[in-house]
Tab-separated table of C-alpha atoms and ligand atoms in Angstrom:
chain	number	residue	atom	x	y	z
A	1	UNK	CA	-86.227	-112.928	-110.474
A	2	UNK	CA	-84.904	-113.514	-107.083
A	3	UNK	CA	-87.600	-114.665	-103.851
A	4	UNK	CA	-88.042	-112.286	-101.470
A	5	UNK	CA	-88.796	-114.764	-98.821
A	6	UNK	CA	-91.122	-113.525	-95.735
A	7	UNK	CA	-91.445	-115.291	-92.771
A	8	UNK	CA	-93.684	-115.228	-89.952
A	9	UNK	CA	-92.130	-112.770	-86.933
A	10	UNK	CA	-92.707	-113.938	-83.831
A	11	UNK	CA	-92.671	-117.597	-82.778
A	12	UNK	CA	-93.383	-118.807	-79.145
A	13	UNK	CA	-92.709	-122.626	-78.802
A	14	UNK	CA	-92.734	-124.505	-75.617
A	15	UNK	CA	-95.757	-126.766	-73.022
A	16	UNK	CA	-97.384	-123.772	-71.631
A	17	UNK	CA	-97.036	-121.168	-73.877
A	18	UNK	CA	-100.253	-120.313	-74.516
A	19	UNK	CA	-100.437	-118.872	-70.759
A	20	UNK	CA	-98.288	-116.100	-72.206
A	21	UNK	CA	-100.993	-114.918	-74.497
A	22	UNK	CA	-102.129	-112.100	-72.476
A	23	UNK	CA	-98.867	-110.565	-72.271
A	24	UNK	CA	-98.587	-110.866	-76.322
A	25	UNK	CA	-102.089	-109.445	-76.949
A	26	UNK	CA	-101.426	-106.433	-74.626
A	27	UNK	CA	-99.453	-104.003	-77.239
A	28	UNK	CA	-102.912	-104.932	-80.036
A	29	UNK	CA	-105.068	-104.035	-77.238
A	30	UNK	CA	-103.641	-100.684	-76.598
A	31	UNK	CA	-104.749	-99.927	-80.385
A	32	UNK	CA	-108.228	-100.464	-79.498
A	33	UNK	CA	-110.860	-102.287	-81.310
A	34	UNK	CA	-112.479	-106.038	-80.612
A	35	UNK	CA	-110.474	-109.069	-80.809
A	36	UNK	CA	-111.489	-111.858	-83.130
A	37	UNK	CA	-110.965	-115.685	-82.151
A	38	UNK	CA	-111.820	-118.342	-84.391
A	39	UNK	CA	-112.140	-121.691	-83.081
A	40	UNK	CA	-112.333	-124.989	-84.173
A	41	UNK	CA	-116.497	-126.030	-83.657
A	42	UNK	CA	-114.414	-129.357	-81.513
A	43	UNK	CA	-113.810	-126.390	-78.650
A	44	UNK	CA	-117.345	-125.486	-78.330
A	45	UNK	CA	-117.177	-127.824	-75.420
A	46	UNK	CA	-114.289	-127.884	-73.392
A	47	UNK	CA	-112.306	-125.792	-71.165
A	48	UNK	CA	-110.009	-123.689	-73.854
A	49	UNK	CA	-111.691	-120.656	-74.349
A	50	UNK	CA	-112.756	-119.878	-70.853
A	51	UNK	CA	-109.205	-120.241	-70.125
A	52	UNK	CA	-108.011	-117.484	-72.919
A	53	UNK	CA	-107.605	-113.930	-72.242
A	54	UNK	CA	-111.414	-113.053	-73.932
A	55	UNK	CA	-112.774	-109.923	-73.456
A	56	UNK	CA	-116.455	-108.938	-73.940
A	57	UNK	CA	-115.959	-106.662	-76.317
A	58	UNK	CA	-114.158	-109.400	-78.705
A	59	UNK	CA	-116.315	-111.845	-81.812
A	60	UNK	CA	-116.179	-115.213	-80.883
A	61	UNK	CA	-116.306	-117.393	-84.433
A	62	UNK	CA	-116.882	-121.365	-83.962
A	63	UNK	CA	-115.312	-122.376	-87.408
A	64	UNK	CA	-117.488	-125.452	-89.276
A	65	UNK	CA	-114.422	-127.645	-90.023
A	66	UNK	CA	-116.531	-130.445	-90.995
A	67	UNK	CA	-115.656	-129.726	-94.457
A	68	UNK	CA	-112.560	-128.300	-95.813
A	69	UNK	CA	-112.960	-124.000	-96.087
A	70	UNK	CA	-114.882	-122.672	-99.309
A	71	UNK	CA	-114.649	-119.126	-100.556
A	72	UNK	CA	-118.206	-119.208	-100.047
A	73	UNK	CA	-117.954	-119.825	-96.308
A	74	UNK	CA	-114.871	-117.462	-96.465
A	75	UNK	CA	-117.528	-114.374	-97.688
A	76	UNK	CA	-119.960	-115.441	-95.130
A	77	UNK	CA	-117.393	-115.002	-92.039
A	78	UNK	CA	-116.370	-111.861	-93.347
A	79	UNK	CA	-119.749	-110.556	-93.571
A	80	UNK	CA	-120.826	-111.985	-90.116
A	81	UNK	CA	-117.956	-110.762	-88.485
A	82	UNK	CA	-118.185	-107.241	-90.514
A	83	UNK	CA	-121.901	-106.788	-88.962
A	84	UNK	CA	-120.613	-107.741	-85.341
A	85	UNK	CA	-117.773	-105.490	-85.135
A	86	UNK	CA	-119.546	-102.300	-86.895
A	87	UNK	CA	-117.008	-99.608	-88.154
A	88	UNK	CA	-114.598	-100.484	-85.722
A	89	UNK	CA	-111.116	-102.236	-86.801
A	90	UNK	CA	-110.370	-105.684	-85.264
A	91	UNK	CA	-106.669	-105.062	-83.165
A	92	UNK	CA	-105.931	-109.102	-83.933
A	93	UNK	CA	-107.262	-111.683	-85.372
A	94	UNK	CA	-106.444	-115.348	-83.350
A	95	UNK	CA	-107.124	-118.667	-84.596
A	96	UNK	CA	-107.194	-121.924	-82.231
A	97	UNK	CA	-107.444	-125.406	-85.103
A	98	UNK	CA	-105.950	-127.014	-87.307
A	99	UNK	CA	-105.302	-126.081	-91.106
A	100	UNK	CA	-109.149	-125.478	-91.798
A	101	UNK	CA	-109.441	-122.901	-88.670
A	102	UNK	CA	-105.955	-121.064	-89.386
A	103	UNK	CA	-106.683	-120.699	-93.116
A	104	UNK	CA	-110.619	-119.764	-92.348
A	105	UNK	CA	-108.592	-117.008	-90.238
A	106	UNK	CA	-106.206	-116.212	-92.683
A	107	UNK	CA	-108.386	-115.265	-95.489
A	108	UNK	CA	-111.412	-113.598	-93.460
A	109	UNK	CA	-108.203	-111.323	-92.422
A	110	UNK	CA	-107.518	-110.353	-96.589
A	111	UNK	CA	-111.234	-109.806	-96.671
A	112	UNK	CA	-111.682	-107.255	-93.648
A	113	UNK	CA	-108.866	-105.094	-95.288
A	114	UNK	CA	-109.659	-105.990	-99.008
A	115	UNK	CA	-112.770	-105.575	-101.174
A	116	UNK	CA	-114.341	-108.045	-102.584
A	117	UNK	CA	-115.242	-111.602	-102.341
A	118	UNK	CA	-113.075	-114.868	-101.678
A	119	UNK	CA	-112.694	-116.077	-105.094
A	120	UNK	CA	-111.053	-112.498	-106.121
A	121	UNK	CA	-107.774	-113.331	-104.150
A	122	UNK	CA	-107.280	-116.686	-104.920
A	123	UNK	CA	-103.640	-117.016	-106.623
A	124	UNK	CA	-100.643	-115.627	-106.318
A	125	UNK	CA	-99.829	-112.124	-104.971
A	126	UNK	CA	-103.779	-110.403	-105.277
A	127	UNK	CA	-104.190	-108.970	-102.076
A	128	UNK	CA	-103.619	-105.447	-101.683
A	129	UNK	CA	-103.503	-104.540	-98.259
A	130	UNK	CA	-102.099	-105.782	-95.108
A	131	UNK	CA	-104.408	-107.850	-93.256
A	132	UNK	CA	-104.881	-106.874	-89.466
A	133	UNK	CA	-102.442	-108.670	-87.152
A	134	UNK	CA	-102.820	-112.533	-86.610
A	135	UNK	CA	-101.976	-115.191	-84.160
A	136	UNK	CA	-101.981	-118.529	-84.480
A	137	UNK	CA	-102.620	-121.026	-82.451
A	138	UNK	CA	-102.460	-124.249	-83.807
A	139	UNK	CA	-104.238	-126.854	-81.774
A	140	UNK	CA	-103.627	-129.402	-84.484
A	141	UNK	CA	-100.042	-130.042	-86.696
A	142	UNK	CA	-98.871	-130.963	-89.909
A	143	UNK	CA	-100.839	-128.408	-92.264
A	144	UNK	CA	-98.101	-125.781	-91.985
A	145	UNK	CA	-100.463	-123.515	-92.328
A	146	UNK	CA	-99.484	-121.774	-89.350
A	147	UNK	CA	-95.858	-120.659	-91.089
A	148	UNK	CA	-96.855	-120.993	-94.683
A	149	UNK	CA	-97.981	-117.572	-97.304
A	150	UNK	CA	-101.353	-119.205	-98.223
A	151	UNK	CA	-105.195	-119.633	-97.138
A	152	UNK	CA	-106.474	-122.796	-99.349
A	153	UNK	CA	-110.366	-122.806	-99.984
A	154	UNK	CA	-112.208	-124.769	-102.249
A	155	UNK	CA	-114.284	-122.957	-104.982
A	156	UNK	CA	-116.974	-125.150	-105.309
A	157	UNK	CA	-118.387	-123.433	-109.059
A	158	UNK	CA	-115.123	-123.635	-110.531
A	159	UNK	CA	-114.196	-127.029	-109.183
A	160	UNK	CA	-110.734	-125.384	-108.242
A	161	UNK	CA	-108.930	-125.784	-104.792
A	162	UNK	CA	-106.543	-122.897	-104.415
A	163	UNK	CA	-105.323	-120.800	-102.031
A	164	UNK	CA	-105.119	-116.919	-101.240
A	165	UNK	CA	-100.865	-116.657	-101.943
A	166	UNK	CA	-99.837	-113.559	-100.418
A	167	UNK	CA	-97.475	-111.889	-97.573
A	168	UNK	CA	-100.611	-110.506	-95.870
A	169	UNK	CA	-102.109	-113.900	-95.845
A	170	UNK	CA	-98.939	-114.650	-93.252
A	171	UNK	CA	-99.677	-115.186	-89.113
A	172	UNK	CA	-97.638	-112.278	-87.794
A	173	UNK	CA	-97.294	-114.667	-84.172
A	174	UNK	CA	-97.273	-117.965	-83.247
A	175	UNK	CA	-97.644	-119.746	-80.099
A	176	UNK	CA	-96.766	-123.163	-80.417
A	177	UNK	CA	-98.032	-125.270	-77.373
A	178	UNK	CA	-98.024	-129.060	-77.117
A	179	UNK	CA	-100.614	-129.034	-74.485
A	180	UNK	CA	-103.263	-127.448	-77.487
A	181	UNK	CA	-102.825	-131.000	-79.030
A	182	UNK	CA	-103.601	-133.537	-76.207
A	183	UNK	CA	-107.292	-134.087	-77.224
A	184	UNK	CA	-106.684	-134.621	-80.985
A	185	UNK	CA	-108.290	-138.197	-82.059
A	186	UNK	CA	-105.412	-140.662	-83.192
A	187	UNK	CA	-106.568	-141.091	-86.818
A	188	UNK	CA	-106.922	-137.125	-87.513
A	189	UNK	CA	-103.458	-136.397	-85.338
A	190	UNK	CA	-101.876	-139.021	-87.786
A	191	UNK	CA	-103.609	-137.796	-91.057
A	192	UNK	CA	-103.197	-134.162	-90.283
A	193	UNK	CA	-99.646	-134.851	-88.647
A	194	UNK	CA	-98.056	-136.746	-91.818
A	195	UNK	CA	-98.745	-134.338	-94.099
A	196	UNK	CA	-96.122	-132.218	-93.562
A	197	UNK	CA	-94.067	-135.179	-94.401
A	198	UNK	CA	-95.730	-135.357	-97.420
A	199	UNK	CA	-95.394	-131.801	-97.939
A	200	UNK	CA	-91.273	-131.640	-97.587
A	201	UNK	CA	-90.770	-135.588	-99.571
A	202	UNK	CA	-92.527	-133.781	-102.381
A	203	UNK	CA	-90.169	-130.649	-102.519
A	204	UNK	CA	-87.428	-133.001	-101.850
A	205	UNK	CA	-88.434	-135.022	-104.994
A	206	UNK	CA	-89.290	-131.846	-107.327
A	207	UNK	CA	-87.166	-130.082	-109.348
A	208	UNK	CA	-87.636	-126.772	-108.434
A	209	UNK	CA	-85.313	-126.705	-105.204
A	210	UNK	CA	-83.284	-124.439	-103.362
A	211	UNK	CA	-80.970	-125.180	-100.041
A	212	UNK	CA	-82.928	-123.342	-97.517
A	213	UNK	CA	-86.119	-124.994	-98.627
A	214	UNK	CA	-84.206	-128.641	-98.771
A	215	UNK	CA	-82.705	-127.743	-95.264
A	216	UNK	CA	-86.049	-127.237	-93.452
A	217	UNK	CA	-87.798	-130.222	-95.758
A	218	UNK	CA	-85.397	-132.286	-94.358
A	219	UNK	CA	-85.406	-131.555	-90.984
A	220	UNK	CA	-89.420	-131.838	-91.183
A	221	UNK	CA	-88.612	-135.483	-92.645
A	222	UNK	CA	-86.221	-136.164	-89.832
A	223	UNK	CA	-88.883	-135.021	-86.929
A	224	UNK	CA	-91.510	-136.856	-88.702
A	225	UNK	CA	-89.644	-140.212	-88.711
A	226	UNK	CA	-88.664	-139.671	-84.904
A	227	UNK	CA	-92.232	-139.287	-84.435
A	228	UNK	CA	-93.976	-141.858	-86.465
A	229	UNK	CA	-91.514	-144.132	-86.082
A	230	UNK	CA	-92.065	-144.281	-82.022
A	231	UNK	CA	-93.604	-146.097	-80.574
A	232	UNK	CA	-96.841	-143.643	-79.466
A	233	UNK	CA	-96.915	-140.546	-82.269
A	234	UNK	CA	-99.017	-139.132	-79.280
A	235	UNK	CA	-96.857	-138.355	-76.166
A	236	UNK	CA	-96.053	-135.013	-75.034
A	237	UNK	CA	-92.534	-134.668	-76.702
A	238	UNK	CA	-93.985	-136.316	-79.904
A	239	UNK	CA	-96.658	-133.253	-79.810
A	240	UNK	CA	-94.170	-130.844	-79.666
A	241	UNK	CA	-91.778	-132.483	-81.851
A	242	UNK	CA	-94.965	-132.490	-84.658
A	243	UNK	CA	-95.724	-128.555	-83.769
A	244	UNK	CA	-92.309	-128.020	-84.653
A	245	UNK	CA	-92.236	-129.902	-87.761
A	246	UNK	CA	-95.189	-128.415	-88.811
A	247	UNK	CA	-94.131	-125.446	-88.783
A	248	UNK	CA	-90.895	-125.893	-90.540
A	249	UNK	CA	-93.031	-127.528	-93.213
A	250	UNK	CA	-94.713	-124.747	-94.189
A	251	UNK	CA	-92.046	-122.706	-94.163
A	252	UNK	CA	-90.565	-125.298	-96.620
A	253	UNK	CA	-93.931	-125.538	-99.175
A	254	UNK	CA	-92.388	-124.872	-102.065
A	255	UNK	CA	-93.633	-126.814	-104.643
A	256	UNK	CA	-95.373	-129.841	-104.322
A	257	UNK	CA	-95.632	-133.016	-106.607
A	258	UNK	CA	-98.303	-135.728	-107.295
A	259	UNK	CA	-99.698	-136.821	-103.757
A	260	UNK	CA	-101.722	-133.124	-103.494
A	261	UNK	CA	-102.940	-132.328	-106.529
A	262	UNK	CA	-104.579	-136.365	-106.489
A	263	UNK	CA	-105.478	-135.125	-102.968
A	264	UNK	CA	-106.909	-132.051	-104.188
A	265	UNK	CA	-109.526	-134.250	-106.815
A	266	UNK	CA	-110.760	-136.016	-103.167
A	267	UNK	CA	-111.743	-132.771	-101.428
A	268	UNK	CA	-113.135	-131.444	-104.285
A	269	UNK	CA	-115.154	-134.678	-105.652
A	270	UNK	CA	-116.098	-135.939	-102.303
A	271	UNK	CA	-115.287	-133.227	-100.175
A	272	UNK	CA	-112.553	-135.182	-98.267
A	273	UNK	CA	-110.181	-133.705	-95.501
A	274	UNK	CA	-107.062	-132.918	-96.771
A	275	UNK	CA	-104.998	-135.076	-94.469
A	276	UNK	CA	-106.710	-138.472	-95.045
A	277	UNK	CA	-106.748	-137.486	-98.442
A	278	UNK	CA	-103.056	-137.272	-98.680
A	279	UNK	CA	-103.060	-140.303	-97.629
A	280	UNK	CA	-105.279	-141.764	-99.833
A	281	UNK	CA	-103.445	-140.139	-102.816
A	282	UNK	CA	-100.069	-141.681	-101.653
A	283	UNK	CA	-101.637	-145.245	-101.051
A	284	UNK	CA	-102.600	-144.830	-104.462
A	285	UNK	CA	-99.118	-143.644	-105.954
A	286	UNK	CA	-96.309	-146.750	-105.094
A	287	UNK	CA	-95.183	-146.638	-108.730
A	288	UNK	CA	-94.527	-143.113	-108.322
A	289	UNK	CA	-93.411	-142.244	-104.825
A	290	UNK	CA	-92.206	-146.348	-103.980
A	291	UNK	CA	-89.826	-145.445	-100.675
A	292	UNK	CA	-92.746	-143.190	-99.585
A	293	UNK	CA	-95.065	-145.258	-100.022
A	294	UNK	CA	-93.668	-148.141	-97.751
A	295	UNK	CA	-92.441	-145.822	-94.786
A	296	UNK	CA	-96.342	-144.027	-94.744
A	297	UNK	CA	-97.532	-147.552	-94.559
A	298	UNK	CA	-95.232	-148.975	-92.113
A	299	UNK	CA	-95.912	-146.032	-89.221
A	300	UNK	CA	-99.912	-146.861	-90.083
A	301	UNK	CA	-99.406	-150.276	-89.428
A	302	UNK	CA	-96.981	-149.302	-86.065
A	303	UNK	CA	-99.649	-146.143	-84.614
A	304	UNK	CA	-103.045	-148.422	-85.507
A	305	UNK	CA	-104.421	-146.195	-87.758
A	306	UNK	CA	-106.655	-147.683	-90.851
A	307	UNK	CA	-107.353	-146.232	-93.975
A	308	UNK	CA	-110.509	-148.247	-94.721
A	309	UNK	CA	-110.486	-149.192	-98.967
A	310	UNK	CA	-112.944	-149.154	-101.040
A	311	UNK	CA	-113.771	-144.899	-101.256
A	312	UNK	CA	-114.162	-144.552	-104.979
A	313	UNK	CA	-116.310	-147.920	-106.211
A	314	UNK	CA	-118.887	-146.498	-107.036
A	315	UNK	CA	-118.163	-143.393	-108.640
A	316	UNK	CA	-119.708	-142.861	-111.615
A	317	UNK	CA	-117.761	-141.795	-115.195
A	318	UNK	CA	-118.797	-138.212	-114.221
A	319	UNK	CA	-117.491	-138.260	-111.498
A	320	UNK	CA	-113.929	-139.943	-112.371
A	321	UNK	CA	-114.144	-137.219	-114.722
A	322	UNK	CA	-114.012	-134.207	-112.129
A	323	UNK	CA	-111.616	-136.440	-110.285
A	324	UNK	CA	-109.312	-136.288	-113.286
A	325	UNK	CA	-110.240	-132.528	-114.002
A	326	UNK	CA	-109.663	-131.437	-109.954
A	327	UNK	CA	-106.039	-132.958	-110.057
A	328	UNK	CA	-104.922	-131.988	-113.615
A	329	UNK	CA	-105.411	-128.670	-113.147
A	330	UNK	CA	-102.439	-128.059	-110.875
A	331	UNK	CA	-99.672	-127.682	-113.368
A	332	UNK	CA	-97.185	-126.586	-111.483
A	333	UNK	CA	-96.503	-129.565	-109.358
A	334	UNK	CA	-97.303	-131.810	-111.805
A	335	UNK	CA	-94.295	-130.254	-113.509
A	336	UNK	CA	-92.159	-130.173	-110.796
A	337	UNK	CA	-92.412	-134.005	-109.980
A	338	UNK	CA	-93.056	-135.363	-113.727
A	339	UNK	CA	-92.034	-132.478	-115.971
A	340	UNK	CA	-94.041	-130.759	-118.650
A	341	UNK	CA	-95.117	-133.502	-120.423
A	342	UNK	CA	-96.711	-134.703	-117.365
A	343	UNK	CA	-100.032	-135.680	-119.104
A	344	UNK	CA	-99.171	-138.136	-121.074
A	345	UNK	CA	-98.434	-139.383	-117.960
A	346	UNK	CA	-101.214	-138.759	-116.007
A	347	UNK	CA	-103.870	-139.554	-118.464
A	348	UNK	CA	-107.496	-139.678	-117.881
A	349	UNK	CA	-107.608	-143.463	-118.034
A	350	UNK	CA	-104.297	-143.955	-115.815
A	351	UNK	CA	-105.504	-141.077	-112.973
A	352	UNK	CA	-109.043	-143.125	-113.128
A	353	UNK	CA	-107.182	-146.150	-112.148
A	354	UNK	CA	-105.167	-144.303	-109.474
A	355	UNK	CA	-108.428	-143.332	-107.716
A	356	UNK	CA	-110.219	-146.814	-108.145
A	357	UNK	CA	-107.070	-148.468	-106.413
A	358	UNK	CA	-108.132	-146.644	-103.311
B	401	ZN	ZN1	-100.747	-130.583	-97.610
């Protein structure tokens, strides 16, 4: 079976960008029908959306990123944003975060054109019907959700972090302006930022591979070091250089390896962001991922960010069981980094000592 690779269509990079907006809305608006923003809950202060081309017609949605997006919360959007917009069709959807905004975007979009709840799409290739036209605008990097087929929400009955894999799940536009990223904390732009390292290092390392994946992954890699490696991850070029990266990231998530699904076990367990998470996971993994390991830690030590130790000690057996149960479950990277018999590698008592080295 060969990929039949889709990518996102339009992609507007550059400091200022988002000033072009207006012009990129205008062909939607001539369809009719409300706009839909979703923000980040950070920009309910602040000067972004009374800059942005909002009309009052359009739903304004202040996305809850404390926590990491739940098909629960997914249903609850949709039926919110169902009730404010009536019988009329939405002519885009936009979305101004990071990963947890974008996705919350990308999945109330299935759900306006789709029946159902959340939980019915998640996997690969459920949704039906083309979701109505998106833009992104990420305010935050290293996700790659922005470029990347998939929504990930956490389903908190099933203990199961997966994500809504489709082609309608896909932004249809991007703008990707440094300027969105100037009021990021450090710690979250370095959490959020270096997983899109982590993404690509973990295709690089699978075995499931192919050269246009390994070309963006390492090109992601590259940008990443030239950012990290700086002297301030933070200035302007750094921004866009991260945007960028991003963005080929998630056009390069293939397949992942050991750092996410470990990751996944920490948002589910203790309902951890998945950047910090990451790394967490990787802190916990120098056996596994050595080379990794020491770059990661060396561009901590160089940007001042901490990664305070100490998060699982005292867990409970219970709980090091869902830990165990949240990460196992994702078979397919497992595979790809440690090969089928992967759990006689990752055994309950050897993933309970990965987590209570953190
Ligand atoms: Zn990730």
């Amino acid at each position: 079976m060969f990929r039949n690779a889709k990518n996102v269509g339009y992609v507007m990079i550059g400091q200022g960008a988002i000033a072009q907006l207006e012009d990129v809305l205008k062909p939607r608006r001539e369809a009719g029908g409300p706009a839909v923003w979703f923000f980040d809950h950070f920009f309910k202060t602040g000067s972004l959306a009374g800059r942005l081309p909002i009309e009052d017609q359009d739903v304004v949605v202040y996305v809850d990123t404390a926590e990491e997006p739940t098909t629960d919360g997914i249903d609850a959007y949709k039926a919110e944003i169902a009730a404010r917009i009536g019988s009329s069709s939405p002519c885009a959807l936009l979305a101004f975060g990071g990963g947890a905004t974008m996705d919350t975007c990308k999945c109330v979009g299935n759900l306006l054109t789709n029946p159902g709840r959340a939980e019915d799409y998640q996997g690969w290739d459920l949704v039906k019907h083309p979701a109505p036209y998106k833009i992104g605008c990420p305010t935050l990097s290293g996700t790659g959700s922005e470029s990347s087929r998939t929504g990930v929400l956490c389903n908190v009955a099933k203990n199961l972090k997966l994500g809504m894999n489709s082609d309608y799940t896909m932004f249809d536009q991007l703008i990707l302006d440094p300027d969105l990223s100037e009021t990021v904390p450090r710690n979250q732009f370095f959490y959020t930022g270096v997983d899109t390292y982590m993404h690509c290092f973990e295709s690089l390392a699978g075995s499931y591979r192919n050269v246009v994946v390994d070309a963006l992954a390492e090109k992601a890699i590259d940008l990443s070091r030239q950012i990290f490696g700086s002297g301030d991850m933070m200035l302007p070029e750094n921004r866009e250089k991260l945007m960028i990266a991003s963005y080929l990231g998630g056009m390069a998530a293939g397949f992942v390896g050991v750092v996410h699904p470990i990751s996944a076990g920490l948002s589910m367990v203790l309902g951890m962001h998945h950047g910090i998470a990451n790394c967490y996971a990787l802190s916990a993994l120098a056996d596994i991922y050595p080379e990794q390991h020491a770059e990661v830690a060396e561009w901590m030590a160089r940007q001042g960010i901490d990664l305070p130790k100490g998060i699982c000690r005292n867990l409970t057996d219970e709980q090091f069981q869902q830990l165990y149960g949240a990460s196992i479950v994702h078979e397919k990277p497992l595979a790809n980094a440690l090969g089928p018999d992967f759990k006689q590698i990752l055994t309950l008592e050897k993933v309970t000592a990965i987590y209570k080295s953190m």
